Short mmCIF file of C-alpha atoms and ligand atoms in Angstrom, two decimals:
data_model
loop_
_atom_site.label_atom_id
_atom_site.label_comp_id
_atom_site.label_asym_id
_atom_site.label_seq_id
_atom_site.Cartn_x
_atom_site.Cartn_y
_atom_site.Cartn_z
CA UNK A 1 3.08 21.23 17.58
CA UNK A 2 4.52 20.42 14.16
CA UNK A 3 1.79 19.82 12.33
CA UNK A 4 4.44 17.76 9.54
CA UNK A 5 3.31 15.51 6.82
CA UNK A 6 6.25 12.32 5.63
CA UNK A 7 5.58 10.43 3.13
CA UNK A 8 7.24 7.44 3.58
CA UNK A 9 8.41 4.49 1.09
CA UNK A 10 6.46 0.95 2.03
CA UNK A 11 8.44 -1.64 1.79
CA UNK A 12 11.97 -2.18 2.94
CA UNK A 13 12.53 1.14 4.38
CA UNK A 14 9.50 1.61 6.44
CA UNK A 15 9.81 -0.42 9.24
CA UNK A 16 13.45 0.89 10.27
CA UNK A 17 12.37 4.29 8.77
CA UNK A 18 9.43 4.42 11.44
CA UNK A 19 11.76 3.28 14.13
CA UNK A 20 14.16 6.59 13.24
CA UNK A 21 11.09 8.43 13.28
CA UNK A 22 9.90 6.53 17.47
CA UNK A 23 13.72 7.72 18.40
CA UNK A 24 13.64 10.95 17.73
CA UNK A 25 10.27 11.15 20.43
CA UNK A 26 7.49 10.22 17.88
CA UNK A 27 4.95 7.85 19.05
CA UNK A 28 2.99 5.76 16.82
CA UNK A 29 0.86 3.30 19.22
CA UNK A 30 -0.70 1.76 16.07
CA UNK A 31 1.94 1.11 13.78
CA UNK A 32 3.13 -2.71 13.79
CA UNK A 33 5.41 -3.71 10.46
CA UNK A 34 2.25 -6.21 9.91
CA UNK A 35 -0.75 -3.78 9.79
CA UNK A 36 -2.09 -3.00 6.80
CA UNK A 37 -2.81 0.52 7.99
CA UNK A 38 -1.66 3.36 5.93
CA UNK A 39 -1.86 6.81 7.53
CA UNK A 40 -0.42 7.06 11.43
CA UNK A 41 -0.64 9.88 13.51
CA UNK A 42 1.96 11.21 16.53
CA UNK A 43 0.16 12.87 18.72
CA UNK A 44 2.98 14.34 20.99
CA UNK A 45 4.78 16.01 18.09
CA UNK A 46 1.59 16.34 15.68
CA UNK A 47 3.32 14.53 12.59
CA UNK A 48 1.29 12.41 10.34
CA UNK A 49 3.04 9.56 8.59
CA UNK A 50 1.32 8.25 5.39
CA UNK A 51 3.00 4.78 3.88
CA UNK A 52 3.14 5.04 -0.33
CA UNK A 53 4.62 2.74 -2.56
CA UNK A 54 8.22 4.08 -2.61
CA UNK A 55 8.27 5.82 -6.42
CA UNK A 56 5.35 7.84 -5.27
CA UNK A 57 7.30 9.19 -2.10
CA UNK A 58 8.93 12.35 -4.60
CA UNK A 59 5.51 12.70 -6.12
CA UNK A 60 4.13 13.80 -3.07
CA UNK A 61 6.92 15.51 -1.85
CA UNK A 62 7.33 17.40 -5.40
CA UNK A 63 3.65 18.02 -5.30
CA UNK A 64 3.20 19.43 -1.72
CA UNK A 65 0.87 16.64 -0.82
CA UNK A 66 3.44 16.00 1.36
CA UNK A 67 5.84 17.94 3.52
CA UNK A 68 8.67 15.69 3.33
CA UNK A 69 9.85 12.15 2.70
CA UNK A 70 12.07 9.21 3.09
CA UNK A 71 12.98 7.51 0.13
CA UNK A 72 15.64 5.28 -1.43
CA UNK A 73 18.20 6.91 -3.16
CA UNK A 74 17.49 4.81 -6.50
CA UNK A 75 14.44 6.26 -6.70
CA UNK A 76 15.19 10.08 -6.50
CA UNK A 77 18.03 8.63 -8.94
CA UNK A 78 15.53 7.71 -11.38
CA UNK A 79 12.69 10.27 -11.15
CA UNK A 80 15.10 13.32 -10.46
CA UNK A 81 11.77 15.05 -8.50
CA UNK A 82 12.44 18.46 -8.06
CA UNK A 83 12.63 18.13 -3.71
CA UNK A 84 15.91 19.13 -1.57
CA UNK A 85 17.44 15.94 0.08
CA UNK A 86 18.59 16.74 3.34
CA UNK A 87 19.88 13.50 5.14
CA UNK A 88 21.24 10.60 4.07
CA UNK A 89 19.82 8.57 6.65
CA UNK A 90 22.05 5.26 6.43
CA UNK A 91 19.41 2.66 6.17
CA UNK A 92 17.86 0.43 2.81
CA UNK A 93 21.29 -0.14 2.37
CA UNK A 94 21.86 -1.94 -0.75
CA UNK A 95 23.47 -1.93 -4.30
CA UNK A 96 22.48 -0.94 -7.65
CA UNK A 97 23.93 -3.97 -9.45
CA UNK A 98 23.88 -5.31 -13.25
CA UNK A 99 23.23 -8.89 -12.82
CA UNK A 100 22.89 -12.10 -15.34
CA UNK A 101 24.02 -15.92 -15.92
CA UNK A 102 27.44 -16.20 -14.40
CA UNK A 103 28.55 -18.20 -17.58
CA UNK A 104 26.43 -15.69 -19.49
CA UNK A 105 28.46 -12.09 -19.44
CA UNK A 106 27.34 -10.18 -22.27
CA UNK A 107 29.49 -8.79 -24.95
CA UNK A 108 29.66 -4.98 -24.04
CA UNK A 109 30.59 -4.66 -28.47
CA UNK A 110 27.15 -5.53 -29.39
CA UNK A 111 23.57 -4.15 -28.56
CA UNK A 112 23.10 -5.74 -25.54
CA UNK A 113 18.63 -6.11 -24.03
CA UNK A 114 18.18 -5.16 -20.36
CA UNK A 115 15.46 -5.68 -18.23
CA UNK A 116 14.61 -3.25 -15.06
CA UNK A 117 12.50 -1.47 -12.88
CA UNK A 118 15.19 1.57 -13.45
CA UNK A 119 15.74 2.91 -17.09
CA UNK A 120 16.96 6.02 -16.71
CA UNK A 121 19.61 4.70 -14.38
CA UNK A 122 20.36 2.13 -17.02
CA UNK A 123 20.35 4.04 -20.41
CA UNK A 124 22.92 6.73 -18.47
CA UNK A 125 25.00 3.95 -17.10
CA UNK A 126 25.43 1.99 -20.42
CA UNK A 127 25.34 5.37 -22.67
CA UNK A 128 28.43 6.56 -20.22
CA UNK A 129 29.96 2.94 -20.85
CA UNK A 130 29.05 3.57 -24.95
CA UNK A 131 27.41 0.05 -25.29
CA UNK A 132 24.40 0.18 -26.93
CA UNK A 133 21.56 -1.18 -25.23
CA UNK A 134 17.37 -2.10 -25.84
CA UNK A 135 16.07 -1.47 -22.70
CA UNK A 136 12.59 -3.17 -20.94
CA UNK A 137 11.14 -1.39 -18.34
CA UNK A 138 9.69 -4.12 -15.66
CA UNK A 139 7.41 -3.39 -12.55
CA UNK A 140 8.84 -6.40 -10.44
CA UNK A 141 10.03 -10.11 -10.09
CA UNK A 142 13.11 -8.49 -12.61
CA UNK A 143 15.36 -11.47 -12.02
CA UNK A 144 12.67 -13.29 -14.33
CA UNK A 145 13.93 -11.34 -17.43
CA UNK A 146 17.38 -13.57 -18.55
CA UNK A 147 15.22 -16.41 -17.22
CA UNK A 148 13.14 -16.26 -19.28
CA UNK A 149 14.82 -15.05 -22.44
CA UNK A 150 13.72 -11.67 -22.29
CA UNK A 151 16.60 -10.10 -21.57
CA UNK A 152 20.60 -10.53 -21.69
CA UNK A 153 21.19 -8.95 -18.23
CA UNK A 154 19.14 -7.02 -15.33
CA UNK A 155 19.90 -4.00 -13.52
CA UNK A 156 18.48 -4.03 -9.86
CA UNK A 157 19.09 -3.17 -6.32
CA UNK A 158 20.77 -6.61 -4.60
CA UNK A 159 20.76 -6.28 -0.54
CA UNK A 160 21.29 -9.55 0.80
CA UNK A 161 21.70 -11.21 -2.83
CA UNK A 162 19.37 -13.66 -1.71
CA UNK A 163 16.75 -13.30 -4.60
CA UNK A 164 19.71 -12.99 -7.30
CA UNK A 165 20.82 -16.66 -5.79
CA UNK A 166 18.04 -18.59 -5.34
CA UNK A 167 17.16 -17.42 -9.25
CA UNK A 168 20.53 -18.86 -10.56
CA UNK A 169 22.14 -15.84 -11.18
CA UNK A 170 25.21 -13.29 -9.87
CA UNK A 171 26.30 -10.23 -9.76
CA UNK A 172 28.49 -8.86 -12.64
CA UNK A 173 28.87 -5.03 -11.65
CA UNK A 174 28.24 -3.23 -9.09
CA UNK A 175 27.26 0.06 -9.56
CA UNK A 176 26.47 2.58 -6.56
CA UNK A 177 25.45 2.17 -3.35
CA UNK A 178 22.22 2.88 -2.34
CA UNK A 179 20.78 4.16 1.09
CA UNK A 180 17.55 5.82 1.94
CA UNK A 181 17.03 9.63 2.15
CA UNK A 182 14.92 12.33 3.97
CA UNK A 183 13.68 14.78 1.32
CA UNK A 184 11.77 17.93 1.47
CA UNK A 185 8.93 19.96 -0.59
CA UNK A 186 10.69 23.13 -1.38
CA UNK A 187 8.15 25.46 -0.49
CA UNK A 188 7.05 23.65 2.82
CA UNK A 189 10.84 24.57 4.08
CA UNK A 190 10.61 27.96 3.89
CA UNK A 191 7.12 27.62 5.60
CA UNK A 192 7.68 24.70 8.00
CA UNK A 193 11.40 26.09 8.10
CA UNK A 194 11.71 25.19 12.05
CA UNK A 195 9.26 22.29 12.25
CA UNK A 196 11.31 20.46 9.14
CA UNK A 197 14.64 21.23 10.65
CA UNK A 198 13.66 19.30 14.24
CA UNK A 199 13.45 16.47 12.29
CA UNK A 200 16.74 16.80 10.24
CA UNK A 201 18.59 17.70 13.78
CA UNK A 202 16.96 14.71 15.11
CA UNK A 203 17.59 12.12 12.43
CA UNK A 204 21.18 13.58 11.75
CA UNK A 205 21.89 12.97 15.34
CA UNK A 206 20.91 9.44 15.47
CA UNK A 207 22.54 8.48 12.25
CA UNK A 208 25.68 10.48 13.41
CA UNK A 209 25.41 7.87 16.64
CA UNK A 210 24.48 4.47 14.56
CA UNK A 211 27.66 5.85 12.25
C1 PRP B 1 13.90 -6.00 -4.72
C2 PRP B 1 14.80 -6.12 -5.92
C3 PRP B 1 15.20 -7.56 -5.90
C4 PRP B 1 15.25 -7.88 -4.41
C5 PRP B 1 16.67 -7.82 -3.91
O1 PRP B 1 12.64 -6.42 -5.06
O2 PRP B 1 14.11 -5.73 -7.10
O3 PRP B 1 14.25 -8.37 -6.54
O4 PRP B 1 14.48 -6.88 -3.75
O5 PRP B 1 16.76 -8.11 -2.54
P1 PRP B 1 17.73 -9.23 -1.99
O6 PRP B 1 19.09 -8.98 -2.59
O7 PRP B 1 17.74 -9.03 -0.49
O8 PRP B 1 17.19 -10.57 -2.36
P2 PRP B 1 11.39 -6.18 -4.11
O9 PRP B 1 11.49 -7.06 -2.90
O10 PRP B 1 11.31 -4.74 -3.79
O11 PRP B 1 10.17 -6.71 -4.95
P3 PRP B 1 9.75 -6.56 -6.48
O12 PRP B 1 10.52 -7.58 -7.25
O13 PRP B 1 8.30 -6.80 -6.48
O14 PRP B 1 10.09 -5.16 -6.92
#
């Protein structure tokens, strides 16, 4: 009996996240990717899933409301949560990208306005670069910002590019890769030391096969 909590990011990541979770012997008879449920119980292993909105996922890890978590890595990027990330677990694959016009490349030499879910990311990226930038913090639908005219550029995760391209624009840079990680509470792995390490044996393995 493990008697774990995950927090785990909705979204992109759940869905293959849960299926990590079914492989390594968890059963979840009422998950389907299309419920609307939010908390899910394994009774064999006695873990207890609950489904947040993905920048909460180190908020409840931090905070002990959870055990542990799976998360993308632009997240922990841009919240820096004080958790220990343990696996890199190889899905959510995707790209932190800057993005604009194609015909519409900013010049780097002036103060350039970008629009984005992550600032952090962005004011260390362009402060590394030394371009000076006005950056507007977005909660979605970024690819509206040049559109629009509120912003020169973007900076977003692209996976399949499909959004960018349907929305007229391109990638100009990319910038890391991005995958999703399982994170831990700090205190809950000195107390759930074994319980927590089942699960990083067990995911390691199966991304170590999928590899
Ligand atoms: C993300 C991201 C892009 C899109 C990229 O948004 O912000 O808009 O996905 O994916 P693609 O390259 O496969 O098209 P999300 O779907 O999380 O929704 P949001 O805009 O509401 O944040």
């Amino acid at each position: 009996m493990k008697n774990l909590n995950i927090a785990l990011a909705k979204g992109r990541v759940a869905s293959a996240a849960m299926k990590l979770l079914i492989d390594c012997g968890c059963e979840f008879p009422d998950y389907s990717k299309e419920s609307r449920k939010l908390i899910f119980h394994d009774k064999k292993n006695n873990i207890k899933v609950t489904l947040v909105k993905s920048p909460d996922v180190p908020v409840y890890v931090e905070k002990g409301a959870a055990d542990a978590g799976i998360v993308g890595k632009d997240i922990l990027l841009e919240d820096k949560a004080d958790v220990y990330e343990l696996v890199n677990l190889n899905i959510g694959k995707c790209d932190m990208c800057v993005a604009g016009f194609a015909d519409k490349k900013p010049d780097y030499s002036k103060k350039i306005t970008v629009g984005t879910k992550y600032p952090h990311i962005t004011r260390d990226y362009f402060n590394k670069l030394g371009v000076l930038t006005d950056i507007i913090k977005l909660n979605g639908s970024v690819e509206l910002a040049p559109i629009i005219g509120l912003s020169d550029i973007i900076v977003d995760i692209v996976e399949s590019g499909k959004t960018l391209e349907e929305n007229g624009l391109v990638v100009h840079e990319k910038m890391f890769p991005i995958s999703a990680r399982f994170i831990a509470n700090k205190v809950s792995l000195k107390t759930k030391f074994e319980e927590i390490q089942w699960v990083i044996d067990s995911l390691g393995s199966l991304v170590e096969r999928d590899e």
